[in-house]
Tab-separated table of C-alpha atoms and ligand atoms in Angstrom:
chain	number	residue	atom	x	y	z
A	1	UNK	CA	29.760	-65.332	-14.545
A	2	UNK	CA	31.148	-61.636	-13.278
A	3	UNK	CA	29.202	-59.849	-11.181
A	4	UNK	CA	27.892	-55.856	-11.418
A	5	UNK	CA	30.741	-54.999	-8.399
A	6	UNK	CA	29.808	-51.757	-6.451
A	7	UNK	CA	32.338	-52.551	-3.680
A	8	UNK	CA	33.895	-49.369	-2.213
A	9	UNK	CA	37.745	-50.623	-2.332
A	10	UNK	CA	38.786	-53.302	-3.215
A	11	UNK	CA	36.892	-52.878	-6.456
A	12	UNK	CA	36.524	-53.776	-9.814
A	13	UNK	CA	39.390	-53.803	-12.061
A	14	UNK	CA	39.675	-53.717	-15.760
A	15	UNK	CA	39.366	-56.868	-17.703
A	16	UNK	CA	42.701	-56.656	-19.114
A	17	UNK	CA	44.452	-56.029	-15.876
A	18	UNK	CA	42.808	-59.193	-14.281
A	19	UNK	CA	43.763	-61.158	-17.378
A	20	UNK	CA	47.463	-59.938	-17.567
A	21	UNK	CA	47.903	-60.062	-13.961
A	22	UNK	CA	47.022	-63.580	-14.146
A	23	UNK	CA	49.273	-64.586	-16.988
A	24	UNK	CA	51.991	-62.796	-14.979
A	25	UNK	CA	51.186	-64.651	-11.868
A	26	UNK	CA	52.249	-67.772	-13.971
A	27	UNK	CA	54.992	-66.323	-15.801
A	28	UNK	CA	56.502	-63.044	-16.630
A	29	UNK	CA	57.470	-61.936	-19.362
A	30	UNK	CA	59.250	-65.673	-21.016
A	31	UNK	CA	61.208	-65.653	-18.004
A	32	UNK	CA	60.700	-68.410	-16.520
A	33	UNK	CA	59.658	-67.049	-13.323
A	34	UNK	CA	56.260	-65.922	-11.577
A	35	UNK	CA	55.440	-62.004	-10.930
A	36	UNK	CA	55.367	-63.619	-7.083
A	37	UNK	CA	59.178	-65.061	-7.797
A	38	UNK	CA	61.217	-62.769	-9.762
A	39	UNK	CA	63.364	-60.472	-7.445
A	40	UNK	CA	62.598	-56.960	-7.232
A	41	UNK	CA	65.898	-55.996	-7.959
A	42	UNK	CA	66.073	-57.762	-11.427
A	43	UNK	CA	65.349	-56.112	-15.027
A	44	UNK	CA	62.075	-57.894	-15.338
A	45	UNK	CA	60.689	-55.852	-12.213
A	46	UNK	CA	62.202	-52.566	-12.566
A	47	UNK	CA	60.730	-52.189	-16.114
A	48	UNK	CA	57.493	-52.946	-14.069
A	49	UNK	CA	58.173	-50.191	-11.511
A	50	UNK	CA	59.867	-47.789	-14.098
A	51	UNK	CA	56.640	-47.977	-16.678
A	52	UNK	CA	54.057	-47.845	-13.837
A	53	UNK	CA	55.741	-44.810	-12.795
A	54	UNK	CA	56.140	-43.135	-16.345
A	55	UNK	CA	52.304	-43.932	-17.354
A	56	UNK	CA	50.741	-42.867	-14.368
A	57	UNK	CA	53.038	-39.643	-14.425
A	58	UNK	CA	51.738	-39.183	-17.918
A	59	UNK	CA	48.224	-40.066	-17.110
A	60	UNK	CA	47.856	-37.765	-14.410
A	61	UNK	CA	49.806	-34.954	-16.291
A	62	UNK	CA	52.271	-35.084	-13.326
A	63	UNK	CA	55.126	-32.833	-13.761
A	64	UNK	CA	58.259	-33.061	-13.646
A	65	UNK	CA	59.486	-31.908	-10.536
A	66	UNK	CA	57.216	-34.410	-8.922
A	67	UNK	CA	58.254	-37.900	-7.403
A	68	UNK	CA	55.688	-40.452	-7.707
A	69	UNK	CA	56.264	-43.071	-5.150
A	70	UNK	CA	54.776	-46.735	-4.477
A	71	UNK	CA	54.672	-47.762	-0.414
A	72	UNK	CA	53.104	-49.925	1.643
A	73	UNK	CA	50.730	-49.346	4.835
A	74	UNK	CA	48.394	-47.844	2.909
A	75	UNK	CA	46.620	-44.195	2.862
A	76	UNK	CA	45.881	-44.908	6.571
A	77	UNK	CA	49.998	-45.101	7.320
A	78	UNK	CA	50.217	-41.656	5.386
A	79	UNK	CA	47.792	-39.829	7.848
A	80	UNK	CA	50.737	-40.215	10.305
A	81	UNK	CA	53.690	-40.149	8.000
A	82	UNK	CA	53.395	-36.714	6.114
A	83	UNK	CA	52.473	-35.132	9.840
A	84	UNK	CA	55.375	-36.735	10.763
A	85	UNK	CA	57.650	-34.608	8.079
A	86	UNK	CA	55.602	-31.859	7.883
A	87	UNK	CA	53.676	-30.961	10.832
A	88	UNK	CA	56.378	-28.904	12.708
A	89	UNK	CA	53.526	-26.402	14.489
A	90	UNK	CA	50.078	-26.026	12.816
A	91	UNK	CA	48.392	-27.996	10.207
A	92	UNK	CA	45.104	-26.617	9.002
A	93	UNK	CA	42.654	-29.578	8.066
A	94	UNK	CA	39.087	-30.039	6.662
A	95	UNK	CA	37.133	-32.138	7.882
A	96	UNK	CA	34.741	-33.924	5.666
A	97	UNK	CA	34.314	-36.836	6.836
A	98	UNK	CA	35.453	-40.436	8.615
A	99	UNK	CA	38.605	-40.190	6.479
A	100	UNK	CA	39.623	-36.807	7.086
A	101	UNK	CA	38.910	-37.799	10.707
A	102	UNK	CA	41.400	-40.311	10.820
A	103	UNK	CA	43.947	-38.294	9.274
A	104	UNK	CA	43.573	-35.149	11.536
A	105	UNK	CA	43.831	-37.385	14.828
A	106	UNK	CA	46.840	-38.880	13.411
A	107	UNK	CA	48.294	-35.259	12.634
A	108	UNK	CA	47.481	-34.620	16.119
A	109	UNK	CA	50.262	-36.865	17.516
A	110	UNK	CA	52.305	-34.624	15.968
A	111	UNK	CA	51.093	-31.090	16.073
A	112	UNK	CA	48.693	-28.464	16.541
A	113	UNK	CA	45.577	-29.185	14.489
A	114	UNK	CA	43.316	-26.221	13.097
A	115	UNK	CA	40.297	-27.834	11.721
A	116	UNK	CA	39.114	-24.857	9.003
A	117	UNK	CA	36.181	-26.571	7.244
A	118	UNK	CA	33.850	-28.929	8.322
A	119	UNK	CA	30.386	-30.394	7.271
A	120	UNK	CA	30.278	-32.365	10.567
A	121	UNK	CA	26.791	-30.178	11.536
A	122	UNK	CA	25.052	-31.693	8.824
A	123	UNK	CA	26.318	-35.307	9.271
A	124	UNK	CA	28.766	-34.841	6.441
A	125	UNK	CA	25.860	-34.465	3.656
A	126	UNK	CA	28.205	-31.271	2.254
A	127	UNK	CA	31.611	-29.938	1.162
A	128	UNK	CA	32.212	-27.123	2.600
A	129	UNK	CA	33.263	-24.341	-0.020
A	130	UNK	CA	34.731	-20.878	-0.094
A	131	UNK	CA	36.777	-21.568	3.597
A	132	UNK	CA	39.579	-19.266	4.567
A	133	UNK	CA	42.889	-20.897	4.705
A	134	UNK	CA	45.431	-19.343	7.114
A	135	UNK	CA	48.645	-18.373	6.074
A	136	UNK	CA	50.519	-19.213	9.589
A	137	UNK	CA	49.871	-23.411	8.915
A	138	UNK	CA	52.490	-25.955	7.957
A	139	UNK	CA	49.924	-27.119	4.991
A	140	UNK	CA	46.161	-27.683	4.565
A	141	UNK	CA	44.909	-30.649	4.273
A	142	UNK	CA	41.679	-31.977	2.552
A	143	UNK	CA	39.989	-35.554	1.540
A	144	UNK	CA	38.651	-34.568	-1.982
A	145	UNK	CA	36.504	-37.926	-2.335
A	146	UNK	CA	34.887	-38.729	0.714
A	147	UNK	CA	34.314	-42.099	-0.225
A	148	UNK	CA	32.156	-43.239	3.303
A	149	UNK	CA	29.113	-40.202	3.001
A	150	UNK	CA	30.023	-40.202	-1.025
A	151	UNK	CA	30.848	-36.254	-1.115
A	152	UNK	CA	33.423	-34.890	-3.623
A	153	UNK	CA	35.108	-31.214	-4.183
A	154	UNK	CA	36.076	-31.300	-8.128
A	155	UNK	CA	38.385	-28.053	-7.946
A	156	UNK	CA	42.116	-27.866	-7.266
A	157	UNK	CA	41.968	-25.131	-4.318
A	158	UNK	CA	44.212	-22.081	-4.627
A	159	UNK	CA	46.223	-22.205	-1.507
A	160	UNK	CA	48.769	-19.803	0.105
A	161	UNK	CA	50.241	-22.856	2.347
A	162	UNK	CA	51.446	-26.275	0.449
A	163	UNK	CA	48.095	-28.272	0.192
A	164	UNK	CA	47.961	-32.339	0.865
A	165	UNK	CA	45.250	-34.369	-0.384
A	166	UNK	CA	44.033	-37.846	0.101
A	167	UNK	CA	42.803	-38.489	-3.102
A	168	UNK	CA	42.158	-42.632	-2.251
A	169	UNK	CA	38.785	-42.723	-4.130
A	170	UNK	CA	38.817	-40.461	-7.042
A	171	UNK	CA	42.538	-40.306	-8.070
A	172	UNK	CA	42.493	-40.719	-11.915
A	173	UNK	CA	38.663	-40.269	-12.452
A	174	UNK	CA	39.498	-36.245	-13.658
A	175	UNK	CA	42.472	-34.261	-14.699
A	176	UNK	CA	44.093	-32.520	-11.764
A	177	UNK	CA	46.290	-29.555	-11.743
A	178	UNK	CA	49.034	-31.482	-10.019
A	179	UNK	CA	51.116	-28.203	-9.574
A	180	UNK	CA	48.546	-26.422	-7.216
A	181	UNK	CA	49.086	-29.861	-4.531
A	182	UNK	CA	52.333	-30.584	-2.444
A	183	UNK	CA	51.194	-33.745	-2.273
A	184	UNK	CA	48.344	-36.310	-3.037
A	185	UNK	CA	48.342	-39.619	-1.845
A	186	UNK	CA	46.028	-42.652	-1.534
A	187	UNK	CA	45.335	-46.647	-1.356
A	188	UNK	CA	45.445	-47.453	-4.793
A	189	UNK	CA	42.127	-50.294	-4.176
A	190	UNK	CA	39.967	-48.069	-5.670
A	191	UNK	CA	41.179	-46.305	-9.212
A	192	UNK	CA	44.456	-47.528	-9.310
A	193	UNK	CA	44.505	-51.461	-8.544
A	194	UNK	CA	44.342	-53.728	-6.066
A	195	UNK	CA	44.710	-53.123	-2.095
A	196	UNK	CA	48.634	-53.405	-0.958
A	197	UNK	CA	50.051	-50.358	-2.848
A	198	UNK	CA	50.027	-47.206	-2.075
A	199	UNK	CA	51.056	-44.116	-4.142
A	200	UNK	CA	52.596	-40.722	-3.236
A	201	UNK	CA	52.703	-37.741	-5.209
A	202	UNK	CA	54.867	-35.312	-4.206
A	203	UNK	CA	56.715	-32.133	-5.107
A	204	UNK	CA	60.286	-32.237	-4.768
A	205	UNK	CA	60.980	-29.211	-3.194
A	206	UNK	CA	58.220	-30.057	-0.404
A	207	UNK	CA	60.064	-33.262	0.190
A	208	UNK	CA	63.019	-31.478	0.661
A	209	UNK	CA	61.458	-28.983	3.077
A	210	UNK	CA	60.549	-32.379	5.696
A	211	UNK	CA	61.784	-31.663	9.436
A	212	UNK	CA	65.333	-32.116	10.104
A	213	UNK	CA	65.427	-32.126	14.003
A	214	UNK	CA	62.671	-34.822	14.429
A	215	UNK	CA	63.563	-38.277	14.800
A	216	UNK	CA	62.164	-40.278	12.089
A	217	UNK	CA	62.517	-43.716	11.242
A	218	UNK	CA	64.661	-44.464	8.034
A	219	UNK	CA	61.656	-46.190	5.810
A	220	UNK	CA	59.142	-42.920	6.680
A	221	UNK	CA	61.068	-40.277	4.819
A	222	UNK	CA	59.600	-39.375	1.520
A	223	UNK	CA	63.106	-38.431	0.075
A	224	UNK	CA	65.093	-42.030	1.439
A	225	UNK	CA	61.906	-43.662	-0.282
A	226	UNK	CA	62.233	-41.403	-3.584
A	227	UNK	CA	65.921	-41.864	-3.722
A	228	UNK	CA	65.552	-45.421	-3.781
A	229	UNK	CA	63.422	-45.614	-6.527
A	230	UNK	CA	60.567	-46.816	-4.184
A	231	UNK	CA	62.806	-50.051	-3.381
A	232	UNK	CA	64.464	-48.842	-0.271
A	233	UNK	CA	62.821	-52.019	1.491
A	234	UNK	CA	61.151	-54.911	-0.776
A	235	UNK	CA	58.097	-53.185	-3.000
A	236	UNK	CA	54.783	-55.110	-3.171
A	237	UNK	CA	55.398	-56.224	-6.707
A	238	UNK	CA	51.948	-58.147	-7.886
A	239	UNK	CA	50.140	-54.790	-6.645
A	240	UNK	CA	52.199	-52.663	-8.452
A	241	UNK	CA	52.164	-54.934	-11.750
A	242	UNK	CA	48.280	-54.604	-11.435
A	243	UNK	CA	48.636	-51.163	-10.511
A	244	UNK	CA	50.391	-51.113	-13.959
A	245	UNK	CA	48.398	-52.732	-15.963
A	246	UNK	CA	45.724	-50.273	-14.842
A	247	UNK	CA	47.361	-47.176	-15.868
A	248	UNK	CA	47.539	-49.081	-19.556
A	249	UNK	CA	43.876	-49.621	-19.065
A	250	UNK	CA	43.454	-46.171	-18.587
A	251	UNK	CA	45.500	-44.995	-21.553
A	252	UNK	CA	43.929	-46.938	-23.639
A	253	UNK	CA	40.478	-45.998	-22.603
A	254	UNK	CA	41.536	-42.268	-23.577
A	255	UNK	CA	42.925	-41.433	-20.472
A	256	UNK	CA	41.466	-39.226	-17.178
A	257	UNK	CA	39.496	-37.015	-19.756
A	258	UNK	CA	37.383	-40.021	-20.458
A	259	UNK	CA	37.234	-41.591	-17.250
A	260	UNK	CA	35.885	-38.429	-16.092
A	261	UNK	CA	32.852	-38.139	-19.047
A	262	UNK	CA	32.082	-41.864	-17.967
A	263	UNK	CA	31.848	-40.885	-14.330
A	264	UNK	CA	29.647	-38.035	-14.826
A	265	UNK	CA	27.441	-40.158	-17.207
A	266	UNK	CA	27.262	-43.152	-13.956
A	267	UNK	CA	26.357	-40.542	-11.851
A	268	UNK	CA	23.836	-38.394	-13.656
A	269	UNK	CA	21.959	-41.867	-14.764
A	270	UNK	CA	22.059	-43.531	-11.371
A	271	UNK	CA	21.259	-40.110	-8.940
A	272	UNK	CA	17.914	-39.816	-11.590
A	273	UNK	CA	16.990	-42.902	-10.908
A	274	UNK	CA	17.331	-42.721	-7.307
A	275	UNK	CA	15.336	-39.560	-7.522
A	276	UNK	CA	12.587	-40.786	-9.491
A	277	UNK	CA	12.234	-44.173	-7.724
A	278	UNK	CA	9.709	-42.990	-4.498
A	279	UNK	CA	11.063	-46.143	-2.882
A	280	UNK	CA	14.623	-44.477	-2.477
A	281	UNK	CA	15.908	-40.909	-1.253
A	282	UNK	CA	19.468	-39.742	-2.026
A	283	UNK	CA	21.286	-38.398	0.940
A	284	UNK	CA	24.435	-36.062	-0.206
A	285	UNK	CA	23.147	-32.343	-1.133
A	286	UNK	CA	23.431	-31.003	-4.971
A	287	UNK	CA	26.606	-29.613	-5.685
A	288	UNK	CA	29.033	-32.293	-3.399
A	289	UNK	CA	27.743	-35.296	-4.762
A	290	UNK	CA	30.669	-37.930	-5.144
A	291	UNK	CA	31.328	-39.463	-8.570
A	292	UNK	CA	32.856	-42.055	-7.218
A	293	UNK	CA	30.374	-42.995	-4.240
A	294	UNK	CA	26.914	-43.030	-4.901
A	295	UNK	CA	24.936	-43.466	-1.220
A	296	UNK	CA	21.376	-43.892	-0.991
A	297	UNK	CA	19.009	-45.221	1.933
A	298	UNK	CA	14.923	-45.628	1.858
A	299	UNK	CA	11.963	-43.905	1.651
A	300	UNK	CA	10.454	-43.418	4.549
A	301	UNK	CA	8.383	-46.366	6.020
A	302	UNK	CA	10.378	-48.521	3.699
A	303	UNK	CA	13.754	-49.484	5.689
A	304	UNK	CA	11.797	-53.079	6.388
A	305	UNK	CA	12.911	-53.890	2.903
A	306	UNK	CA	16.406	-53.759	3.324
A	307	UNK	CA	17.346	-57.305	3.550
A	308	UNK	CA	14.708	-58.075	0.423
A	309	UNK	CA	16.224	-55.639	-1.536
A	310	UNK	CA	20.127	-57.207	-0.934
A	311	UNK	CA	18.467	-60.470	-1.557
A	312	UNK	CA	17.079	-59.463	-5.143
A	313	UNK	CA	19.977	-57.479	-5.865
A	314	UNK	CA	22.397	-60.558	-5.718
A	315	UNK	CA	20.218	-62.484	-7.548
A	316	UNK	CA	20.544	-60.236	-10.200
A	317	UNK	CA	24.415	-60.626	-9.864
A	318	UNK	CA	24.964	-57.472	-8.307
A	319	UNK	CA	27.371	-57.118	-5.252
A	320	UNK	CA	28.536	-54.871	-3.080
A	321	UNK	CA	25.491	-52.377	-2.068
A	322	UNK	CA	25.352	-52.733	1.115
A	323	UNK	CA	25.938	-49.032	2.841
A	324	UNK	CA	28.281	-48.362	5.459
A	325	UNK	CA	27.380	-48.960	8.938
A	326	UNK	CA	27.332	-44.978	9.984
A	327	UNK	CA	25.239	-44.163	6.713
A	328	UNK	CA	23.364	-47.354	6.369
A	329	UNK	CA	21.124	-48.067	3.362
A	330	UNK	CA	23.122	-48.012	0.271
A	331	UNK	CA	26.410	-47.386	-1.659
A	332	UNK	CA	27.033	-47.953	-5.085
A	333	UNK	CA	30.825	-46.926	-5.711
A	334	UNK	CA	31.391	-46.300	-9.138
A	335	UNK	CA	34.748	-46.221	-10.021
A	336	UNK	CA	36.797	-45.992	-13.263
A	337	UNK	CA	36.623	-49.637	-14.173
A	338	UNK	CA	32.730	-49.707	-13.128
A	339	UNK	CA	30.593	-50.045	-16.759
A	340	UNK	CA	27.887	-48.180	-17.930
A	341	UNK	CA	25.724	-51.338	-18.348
A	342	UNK	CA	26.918	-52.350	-14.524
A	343	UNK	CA	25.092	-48.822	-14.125
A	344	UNK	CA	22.115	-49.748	-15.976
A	345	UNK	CA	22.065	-53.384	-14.345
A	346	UNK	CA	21.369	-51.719	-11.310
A	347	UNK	CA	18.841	-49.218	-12.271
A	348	UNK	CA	16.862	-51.924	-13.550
A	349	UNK	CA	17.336	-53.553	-10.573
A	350	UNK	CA	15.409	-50.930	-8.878
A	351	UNK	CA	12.973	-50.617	-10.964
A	352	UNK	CA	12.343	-54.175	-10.977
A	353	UNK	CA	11.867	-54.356	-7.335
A	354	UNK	CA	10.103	-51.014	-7.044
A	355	UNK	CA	6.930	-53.386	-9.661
A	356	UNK	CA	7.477	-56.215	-7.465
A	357	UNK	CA	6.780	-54.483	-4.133
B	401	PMP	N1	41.146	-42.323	2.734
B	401	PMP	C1	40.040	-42.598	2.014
B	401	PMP	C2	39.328	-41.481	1.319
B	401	PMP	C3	39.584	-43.916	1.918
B	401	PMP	O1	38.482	-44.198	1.217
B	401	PMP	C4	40.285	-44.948	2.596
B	401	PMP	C5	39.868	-46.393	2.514
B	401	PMP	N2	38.638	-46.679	2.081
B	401	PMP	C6	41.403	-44.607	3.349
B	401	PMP	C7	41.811	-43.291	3.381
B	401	PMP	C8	42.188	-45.655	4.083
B	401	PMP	O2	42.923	-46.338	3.151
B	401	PMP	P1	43.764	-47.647	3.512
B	401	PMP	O3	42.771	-48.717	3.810
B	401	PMP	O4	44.535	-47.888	2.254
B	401	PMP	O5	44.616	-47.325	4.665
């Protein structure tokens, strides 16, 4: 039987990407051969790579001078790479959270790093809004899902410097205005498909504008990758198949418009009942609250019940709840492929265990 899966990444996927993915893994397309056999160089794959591309170009609304690219090393290798082309002085970054963390130390390797924003003081509960950016900055970079404390910003910002955003955890759950980012990139194990990909956005006059007079290995410039049609080294071809497969999902469903009305219905239900249940307390303030990541830990005087709780819930078939270890309590991450009756298995869930206690 499938489970109600609230992992944080990897997630759940679709149905139909599981069962393609599957048939795929067997054989592909009548011939002959297994997704995890055919060469990436032959037709079978590169009309893989080529629609996977197209649809999530036209899912996004992604225009045309934009690359979308498909690496490896996931958003974690990014932090360092796009510092690595782009950080020539100053970056300006906000920090929001473990994420954002990460990506600023890398940056620091690099550069000079001008942290603008932060909801540190309040142990990340926040997004900070209405910041100054500076003009004298390489770019500004932000984490617009912050998928750990489960805070989100749902605005494209208006910046005067080229802005960069890790958008791991809520790529494809709204529209974006692609043109106001230089680049967006993430892990694609949460929205996108399974863990092993990873996906770059980015403008092609920003690529162009990467540091000449840095040393950089061959297989971490953006425009080397670009220009070989994300192939300059072997691709991870069952991940981007999935990652395929998903963007049909998506398409299907009625694309990022209506993964963003389901979102906002998961959220609104599940935050009410968190509020209404006096077992549980939300954490994230009104206003920042994460789509995607839904984080809630105990009433007071009730934390004994953790483990009771986990137990019940997995009874129930529901997985993945456990909050992480600098939060604690709970996470329910509720990404695109996450149902509104996984939503409602879980409420009851609560409610259940709030008559039994
Ligand atoms: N950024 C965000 C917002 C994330 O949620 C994660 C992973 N959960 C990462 C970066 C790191 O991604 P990866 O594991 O693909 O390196």
């Amino acid at each position: 039987m499938r489970k109600h899966i609230f992992n944080a990444g990897p997630c759940k996927l679709s149905d139909s990407c599981l069962e393609n993915t599957s048939k795929a893994i067997l054989e592909l397309n009548n011939s002959g051969q297994s997704i995890l056999e055919v060469s990436h160089r032959s037709k079978d794959f590169q009309a893989v790579i080529d629609e996977a591309v197209a649809l999530f170009k036209e899912n996004l609304n992604i225009p045309d001078n934009y690359h979308v690219l498909f690496l490896g090393g996931g958003a974690s290798s990014q932090f360092a790479m796009l510092a690595m082309n782009f950080l020539k002085t100053k970056a300006a970054y906000v920090n929001t959270g473990t994420w954002s963390k990460k990506a600023l130390q890398e940056a620091q390797l690099f550069g000079e790093v001008e942290v603008i924003a932060s909801s540190e003081d309040k142990n990340y509960t926040y997004y900070p809004k209405g910041f100054k950016i500076p003009t004298d900055v390489d770019y500004l970079h932000i984490t617009s899902n912050n998928t750990i404390r489960g805070t989100e910003i749902f605005e494209d910002l208006d910046s005067p410097v080229p802005l960069i955003a890790d958008m791991s955890s809520d790529i494809m759950s709204r529209p974006v205005d692609v043109s106001k980012y230089a680049m967006i990139y993430g892990g694609a194990q949460k929205n996108v498909g399974p863990a092993g990909v990873t996906f770059v956005i980015i403008k092609d006059e920003f690529m162009k504008s990467a540091i000449k007079d840095r040393v950089i290995p061959t297989m971490f410039k953006y425009d080397v990758i670009a220009d070989g049609g994300s192939m300059y080294n072997t691709p991870p071809c069952i991940n981007i198949f999935a990652l395929n497969e998903t963007m049909k999902w998506v398409k299907a469903q009625g694309g990022v418009k209506e993964m963003e009305r389901r979102a906002i219905e998961r959220k609104e239900m599940l935050y009410a009942e968190i509020e209404r249940n006096p077992l549980f307390r939300v954490t994230v303030e009104e206003g920042s609250r994460s789509r995607m990541n839904i984080p809630f830990i105990w009433a007071e005087g009730k934390e004994e019940l953790q483990d009771k709780f986990l137990k019940f819930a997995a009874e129930r078939n529901i997985v993945g709840l456990k909050g992480h270890r600098s939060v604690g309590g709970f996470r329910a991450s509720t990404y695109n492929a996450c149902s509104i009756d996984d939503v409602k298995a879980l409420i009851k869930c609560m409610q259940d265990f709030e008559k039994e206690v």
